[in-house]
Amino acid sequence: MNPGGKKDSPQNPQQQQTDVTRRRFFTLMGLGIGWGGFAAALGGSGVGALRYMFPNVLYEPPTVFKIGKPDDYGIGVDNKLKKERQIWVVRNERGIYVMVAICRHLGCTPNWFDDQKKFRCPCHGSIYDVAGNVVGGPAPRTLWRAALSIDPVDGQIVVNFTQRQDPDPKGTEEGLMVDEKSREVPPFFLEV
């Protein structure tokens, strides 16, 4: 009401039309934002559910593989499969064994130093001899040896990376040692 007690007179009809249009605009905009957000949330949930139905697949290299014939390896440590298969192939006068190139301390990859005849881990300094015994550093166990067999068809060495020899070492003045005779047993050693 006006201060004089008169009722407000209706404003210009065009002004009323503009107010309604503005109100309607904001109403529609609010509805659009609300329903748009709901649709986006529903779509995101649908995509998430679909993604759950088709999980990512991790393709890893095979754990059983061939590494060639015994004659391909000479006396000593062969380093050529370290990057590809994470193994060293070691041949001595009695036969062949395969050591897993994973440090037993925290899982780093040691390096072979031919001049020292030692495996040395670059992460924390564990040192292993050619048989995998711990001769220095914090490693609590010897290097694993993987299972071996000869394929009867083509005569190649078959390595089973998941079947590993893990004997209990004995503490000596030289380090953590395992009797080599007890390690040179099938399937972890091939007499050639």
PDB file of C-alpha atoms in Angstrom:
ATOM      1  CA  MET A   1       0.000   0.000   0.000  1.00  0.00           C
ATOM      2  CA  ASN A   2       1.064   3.532  -0.584  1.00  0.00           C
ATOM      3  CA  PRO A   3       1.615   5.869   2.375  1.00  0.00           C
ATOM      4  CA  GLY A   4      -1.675   7.615   1.507  1.00  0.00           C
ATOM      5  CA  GLY A   5      -3.648   4.388   2.043  1.00  0.00           C
ATOM      6  CA  LYS A   6      -4.257   3.770  -1.569  1.00  0.00           C
ATOM      7  CA  LYS A   7      -3.808   0.383  -2.996  1.00  0.00           C
ATOM      8  CA  ASP A   8      -0.914  -0.129  -5.340  1.00  0.00           C
ATOM      9  CA  SER A   9      -2.086   0.312  -8.794  1.00  0.00           C
ATOM     10  CA  PRO A  10      -1.148  -2.378 -11.196  1.00  0.00           C
ATOM     11  CA  GLN A  11       2.052  -1.558 -12.932  1.00  0.00           C
ATOM     12  CA  ASN A  12       2.552  -1.415 -16.553  1.00  0.00           C
ATOM     13  CA  PRO A  13       1.445  -4.765 -18.069  1.00  0.00           C
ATOM     14  CA  GLN A  14       4.641  -4.916 -20.036  1.00  0.00           C
ATOM     15  CA  GLN A  15       6.617  -4.589 -16.766  1.00  0.00           C
ATOM     16  CA  GLN A  16       4.620  -7.491 -15.264  1.00  0.00           C
ATOM     17  CA  GLN A  17       5.313  -9.523 -18.356  1.00  0.00           C
ATOM     18  CA  THR A  18       9.062  -8.842 -17.946  1.00  0.00           C
ATOM     19  CA  ASP A  19       9.005  -9.907 -14.250  1.00  0.00           C
ATOM     20  CA  VAL A  20       7.217 -13.112 -15.047  1.00  0.00           C
ATOM     21  CA  THR A  21       9.594 -13.832 -17.852  1.00  0.00           C
ATOM     22  CA  ARG A  22      12.600 -13.243 -15.597  1.00  0.00           C
ATOM     23  CA  ARG A  23      11.088 -15.409 -12.850  1.00  0.00           C
ATOM     24  CA  ARG A  24      10.313 -18.061 -15.332  1.00  0.00           C
ATOM     25  CA  PHE A  25      13.810 -17.845 -16.758  1.00  0.00           C
ATOM     26  CA  PHE A  26      15.390 -18.381 -13.340  1.00  0.00           C
ATOM     27  CA  THR A  27      12.988 -21.219 -12.593  1.00  0.00           C
ATOM     28  CA  LEU A  28      13.821 -22.958 -15.824  1.00  0.00           C
ATOM     29  CA  MET A  29      17.528 -22.382 -15.276  1.00  0.00           C
ATOM     30  CA  GLY A  30      17.307 -23.877 -11.781  1.00  0.00           C
ATOM     31  CA  LEU A  31      15.418 -26.869 -13.082  1.00  0.00           C
ATOM     32  CA  GLY A  32      17.932 -27.284 -15.909  1.00  0.00           C
ATOM     33  CA  ILE A  33      20.897 -27.218 -13.533  1.00  0.00           C
ATOM     34  CA  GLY A  34      19.216 -29.622 -11.129  1.00  0.00           C
ATOM     35  CA  TRP A  35      18.152 -32.145 -13.745  1.00  0.00           C
ATOM     36  CA  GLY A  36      21.416 -31.753 -15.619  1.00  0.00           C
ATOM     37  CA  GLY A  37      23.369 -32.568 -12.456  1.00  0.00           C
ATOM     38  CA  PHE A  38      21.145 -35.547 -11.786  1.00  0.00           C
ATOM     39  CA  ALA A  39      21.645 -36.819 -15.341  1.00  0.00           C
ATOM     40  CA  ALA A  40      25.431 -36.341 -15.081  1.00  0.00           C
ATOM     41  CA  ALA A  41      25.532 -38.254 -11.788  1.00  0.00           C
ATOM     42  CA  LEU A  42      23.407 -41.034 -13.243  1.00  0.00           C
ATOM     43  CA  GLY A  43      25.608 -41.203 -16.359  1.00  0.00           C
ATOM     44  CA  GLY A  44      28.784 -41.294 -14.262  1.00  0.00           C
ATOM     45  CA  SER A  45      27.379 -44.110 -12.154  1.00  0.00           C
ATOM     46  CA  GLY A  46      26.435 -46.004 -15.310  1.00  0.00           C
ATOM     47  CA  VAL A  47      29.924 -45.619 -16.775  1.00  0.00           C
ATOM     48  CA  GLY A  48      31.448 -46.718 -13.467  1.00  0.00           C
ATOM     49  CA  ALA A  49      29.225 -49.799 -13.356  1.00  0.00           C
ATOM     50  CA  LEU A  50      30.084 -50.654 -16.960  1.00  0.00           C
ATOM     51  CA  ARG A  51      33.792 -50.225 -16.215  1.00  0.00           C
ATOM     52  CA  TYR A  52      33.388 -52.564 -13.255  1.00  0.00           C
ATOM     53  CA  MET A  53      31.957 -55.225 -15.565  1.00  0.00           C
ATOM     54  CA  PHE A  54      35.071 -55.074 -17.789  1.00  0.00           C
ATOM     55  CA  PRO A  55      38.110 -54.782 -15.473  1.00  0.00           C
ATOM     56  CA  ASN A  56      41.580 -53.941 -16.687  1.00  0.00           C
ATOM     57  CA  VAL A  57      43.643 -56.969 -17.561  1.00  0.00           C
ATOM     58  CA  LEU A  58      47.326 -57.052 -16.754  1.00  0.00           C
ATOM     59  CA  TYR A  59      49.291 -59.016 -19.298  1.00  0.00           C
ATOM     60  CA  GLU A  60      52.405 -60.422 -17.696  1.00  0.00           C
ATOM     61  CA  PRO A  61      55.103 -62.504 -19.312  1.00  0.00           C
ATOM     62  CA  PRO A  62      54.654 -66.265 -18.976  1.00  0.00           C
ATOM     63  CA  THR A  63      56.094 -67.869 -15.863  1.00  0.00           C
ATOM     64  CA  VAL A  64      57.085 -71.053 -17.692  1.00  0.00           C
ATOM     65  CA  PHE A  65      59.319 -70.439 -20.683  1.00  0.00           C
ATOM     66  CA  LYS A  66      62.160 -71.879 -22.750  1.00  0.00           C
ATOM     67  CA  ILE A  67      65.644 -70.385 -22.726  1.00  0.00           C
ATOM     68  CA  GLY A  68      67.463 -72.441 -25.359  1.00  0.00           C
ATOM     69  CA  LYS A  69      69.561 -75.572 -25.316  1.00  0.00           C
ATOM     70  CA  PRO A  70      72.161 -76.390 -22.646  1.00  0.00           C
ATOM     71  CA  ASP A  71      74.963 -76.016 -25.192  1.00  0.00           C
ATOM     72  CA  ASP A  72      74.016 -72.337 -25.593  1.00  0.00           C
ATOM     73  CA  TYR A  73      75.493 -71.604 -22.165  1.00  0.00           C
ATOM     74  CA  GLY A  74      79.169 -71.689 -21.279  1.00  0.00           C
ATOM     75  CA  ILE A  75      80.829 -71.944 -17.875  1.00  0.00           C
ATOM     76  CA  GLY A  76      79.962 -68.966 -15.666  1.00  0.00           C
ATOM     77  CA  VAL A  77      77.064 -66.569 -15.251  1.00  0.00           C
ATOM     78  CA  ASP A  78      75.030 -65.655 -18.329  1.00  0.00           C
ATOM     79  CA  ASN A  79      73.465 -62.224 -17.992  1.00  0.00           C
ATOM     80  CA  LYS A  80      71.525 -62.026 -21.276  1.00  0.00           C
ATOM     81  CA  LEU A  81      68.073 -62.955 -19.840  1.00  0.00           C
ATOM     82  CA  LYS A  82      68.224 -60.676 -16.813  1.00  0.00           C
ATOM     83  CA  LYS A  83      66.144 -57.863 -18.303  1.00  0.00           C
ATOM     84  CA  GLU A  84      63.757 -59.959 -20.352  1.00  0.00           C
ATOM     85  CA  ARG A  85      63.105 -62.827 -17.912  1.00  0.00           C
ATOM     86  CA  GLN A  86      64.679 -61.626 -14.645  1.00  0.00           C
ATOM     87  CA  ILE A  87      67.005 -64.624 -14.391  1.00  0.00           C
ATOM     88  CA  TRP A  88      70.666 -65.533 -14.601  1.00  0.00           C
ATOM     89  CA  VAL A  89      71.701 -68.838 -16.111  1.00  0.00           C
ATOM     90  CA  VAL A  90      74.722 -70.277 -14.308  1.00  0.00           C
ATOM     91  CA  ARG A  91      76.737 -73.193 -15.570  1.00  0.00           C
ATOM     92  CA  ASN A  92      79.440 -74.928 -13.573  1.00  0.00           C
ATOM     93  CA  GLU A  93      81.425 -78.119 -14.163  1.00  0.00           C
ATOM     94  CA  ARG A  94      78.525 -80.280 -12.975  1.00  0.00           C
ATOM     95  CA  GLY A  95      75.538 -78.637 -14.629  1.00  0.00           C
ATOM     96  CA  ILE A  96      73.191 -75.681 -15.014  1.00  0.00           C
ATOM     97  CA  TYR A  97      70.992 -73.789 -12.595  1.00  0.00           C
ATOM     98  CA  VAL A  98      68.915 -70.647 -12.947  1.00  0.00           C
ATOM     99  CA  MET A  99      68.857 -67.947 -10.298  1.00  0.00           C
ATOM    100  CA  VAL A 100      66.044 -65.435  -9.944  1.00  0.00           C
ATOM    101  CA  ALA A 101      67.350 -61.860 -10.245  1.00  0.00           C
ATOM    102  CA  ILE A 102      65.442 -60.512  -7.248  1.00  0.00           C
ATOM    103  CA  CYS A 103      67.271 -59.373  -4.131  1.00  0.00           C
ATOM    104  CA  ARG A 104      65.948 -61.091  -1.024  1.00  0.00           C
ATOM    105  CA  HIS A 105      66.169 -57.900   1.005  1.00  0.00           C
ATOM    106  CA  LEU A 106      63.586 -55.629  -0.645  1.00  0.00           C
ATOM    107  CA  GLY A 107      63.185 -56.982  -4.169  1.00  0.00           C
ATOM    108  CA  CYS A 108      65.596 -54.852  -6.208  1.00  0.00           C
ATOM    109  CA  THR A 109      67.486 -56.334  -9.146  1.00  0.00           C
ATOM    110  CA  PRO A 110      71.137 -57.069  -8.316  1.00  0.00           C
ATOM    111  CA  ASN A 111      73.904 -56.774 -10.911  1.00  0.00           C
ATOM    112  CA  TRP A 112      76.545 -59.368 -11.738  1.00  0.00           C
ATOM    113  CA  PHE A 113      80.173 -58.220 -11.522  1.00  0.00           C
ATOM    114  CA  ASP A 114      82.261 -60.746 -13.398  1.00  0.00           C
ATOM    115  CA  ASP A 115      85.585 -59.357 -12.152  1.00  0.00           C
ATOM    116  CA  GLN A 116      84.509 -59.807  -8.511  1.00  0.00           C
ATOM    117  CA  LYS A 117      82.420 -62.945  -9.138  1.00  0.00           C
ATOM    118  CA  LYS A 118      79.664 -61.395  -7.041  1.00  0.00           C
ATOM    119  CA  PHE A 119      76.075 -60.193  -7.387  1.00  0.00           C
ATOM    120  CA  ARG A 120      75.642 -56.780  -5.841  1.00  0.00           C
ATOM    121  CA  CYS A 121      72.316 -55.132  -5.126  1.00  0.00           C
ATOM    122  CA  PRO A 122      72.388 -51.412  -5.980  1.00  0.00           C
ATOM    123  CA  CYS A 123      69.596 -50.510  -3.547  1.00  0.00           C
ATOM    124  CA  HIS A 124      70.970 -51.441  -0.128  1.00  0.00           C
ATOM    125  CA  GLY A 125      74.252 -53.190  -0.792  1.00  0.00           C
ATOM    126  CA  SER A 126      73.441 -56.867  -0.414  1.00  0.00           C
ATOM    127  CA  ILE A 127      76.185 -59.038  -1.863  1.00  0.00           C
ATOM    128  CA  TYR A 128      75.763 -62.612  -3.101  1.00  0.00           C
ATOM    129  CA  ASP A 129      78.303 -65.125  -4.378  1.00  0.00           C
ATOM    130  CA  VAL A 130      77.891 -67.092  -7.605  1.00  0.00           C
ATOM    131  CA  ALA A 131      75.867 -69.757  -5.768  1.00  0.00           C
ATOM    132  CA  GLY A 132      73.459 -67.145  -4.396  1.00  0.00           C
ATOM    133  CA  ASN A 133      74.772 -67.219  -0.804  1.00  0.00           C
ATOM    134  CA  VAL A 134      74.673 -63.921   1.102  1.00  0.00           C
ATOM    135  CA  VAL A 135      78.236 -62.719   1.715  1.00  0.00           C
ATOM    136  CA  GLY A 136      77.411 -59.148   2.716  1.00  0.00           C
ATOM    137  CA  GLY A 137      74.655 -56.618   3.283  1.00  0.00           C
ATOM    138  CA  PRO A 138      71.203 -56.811   4.805  1.00  0.00           C
ATOM    139  CA  ALA A 139      69.675 -59.661   2.725  1.00  0.00           C
ATOM    140  CA  PRO A 140      68.158 -62.235   5.124  1.00  0.00           C
ATOM    141  CA  ARG A 141      68.084 -65.175   2.682  1.00  0.00           C
ATOM    142  CA  THR A 142      69.921 -66.592  -0.313  1.00  0.00           C
ATOM    143  CA  LEU A 143      68.874 -65.946  -3.914  1.00  0.00           C
ATOM    144  CA  TRP A 144      66.121 -68.177  -5.253  1.00  0.00           C
ATOM    145  CA  ARG A 145      66.793 -70.826  -7.853  1.00  0.00           C
ATOM    146  CA  ALA A 146      64.061 -71.589 -10.376  1.00  0.00           C
ATOM    147  CA  ALA A 147      62.946 -75.064 -11.418  1.00  0.00           C
ATOM    148  CA  LEU A 148      64.378 -76.447 -14.682  1.00  0.00           C
ATOM    149  CA  SER A 149      63.578 -79.273 -17.034  1.00  0.00           C
ATOM    150  CA  ILE A 150      64.436 -80.342 -20.554  1.00  0.00           C
ATOM    151  CA  ASP A 151      61.688 -80.308 -23.162  1.00  0.00           C
ATOM    152  CA  PRO A 152      61.678 -83.841 -24.633  1.00  0.00           C
ATOM    153  CA  VAL A 153      60.568 -82.567 -28.043  1.00  0.00           C
ATOM    154  CA  ASP A 154      63.132 -79.909 -28.873  1.00  0.00           C
ATOM    155  CA  GLY A 155      65.730 -80.368 -26.100  1.00  0.00           C
ATOM    156  CA  GLN A 156      65.452 -76.812 -24.813  1.00  0.00           C
ATOM    157  CA  ILE A 157      65.666 -75.834 -21.155  1.00  0.00           C
ATOM    158  CA  VAL A 158      62.251 -75.034 -19.677  1.00  0.00           C
ATOM    159  CA  VAL A 159      62.275 -72.651 -16.705  1.00  0.00           C
ATOM    160  CA  ASN A 160      59.411 -72.568 -14.212  1.00  0.00           C
ATOM    161  CA  PHE A 161      59.785 -69.125 -12.663  1.00  0.00           C
ATOM    162  CA  THR A 162      57.191 -69.727  -9.940  1.00  0.00           C
ATOM    163  CA  GLN A 163      58.692 -72.929  -8.529  1.00  0.00           C
ATOM    164  CA  ARG A 164      61.648 -71.737  -6.493  1.00  0.00           C
ATOM    165  CA  GLN A 165      64.218 -73.322  -4.249  1.00  0.00           C
ATOM    166  CA  ASP A 166      64.464 -71.482  -0.918  1.00  0.00           C
ATOM    167  CA  PRO A 167      66.610 -73.445   1.580  1.00  0.00           C
ATOM    168  CA  ASP A 168      67.275 -72.214   5.108  1.00  0.00           C
ATOM    169  CA  PRO A 169      70.770 -70.698   5.203  1.00  0.00           C
ATOM    170  CA  LYS A 170      73.200 -71.094   8.089  1.00  0.00           C
ATOM    171  CA  GLY A 171      75.039 -68.139   9.565  1.00  0.00           C
ATOM    172  CA  THR A 172      78.803 -68.476   9.182  1.00  0.00           C
ATOM    173  CA  GLU A 173      81.738 -66.094   9.315  1.00  0.00           C
ATOM    174  CA  GLU A 174      81.527 -65.745   5.522  1.00  0.00           C
ATOM    175  CA  GLY A 175      77.796 -64.957   5.569  1.00  0.00           C
ATOM    176  CA  LEU A 176      74.539 -66.852   5.123  1.00  0.00           C
ATOM    177  CA  MET A 177      75.482 -70.112   3.428  1.00  0.00           C
ATOM    178  CA  VAL A 178      73.727 -73.162   2.050  1.00  0.00           C
ATOM    179  CA  ASP A 179      75.560 -76.382   1.241  1.00  0.00           C
ATOM    180  CA  GLU A 180      75.876 -76.465  -2.529  1.00  0.00           C
ATOM    181  CA  LYS A 181      75.303 -80.233  -2.707  1.00  0.00           C
ATOM    182  CA  SER A 182      71.879 -79.766  -1.146  1.00  0.00           C
ATOM    183  CA  ARG A 183      71.000 -77.172  -3.802  1.00  0.00           C
ATOM    184  CA  GLU A 184      72.110 -79.203  -6.803  1.00  0.00           C
ATOM    185  CA  VAL A 185      69.031 -81.397  -6.821  1.00  0.00           C
ATOM    186  CA  PRO A 186      66.271 -81.784  -9.398  1.00  0.00           C
ATOM    187  CA  PRO A 187      64.287 -79.864 -10.480  1.00  0.00           C
ATOM    188  CA  PHE A 188      66.552 -76.936  -9.586  1.00  0.00           C
ATOM    189  CA  PHE A 189      69.696 -78.300 -11.211  1.00  0.00           C
ATOM    190  CA  LEU A 190      70.337 -79.887 -14.598  1.00  0.00           C
ATOM    191  CA  GLU A 191      73.250 -82.245 -14.886  1.00  0.00           C
ATOM    192  CA  VAL A 192      74.782 -81.790 -18.326  1.00  0.00           C
TER     193      VAL A 192
END
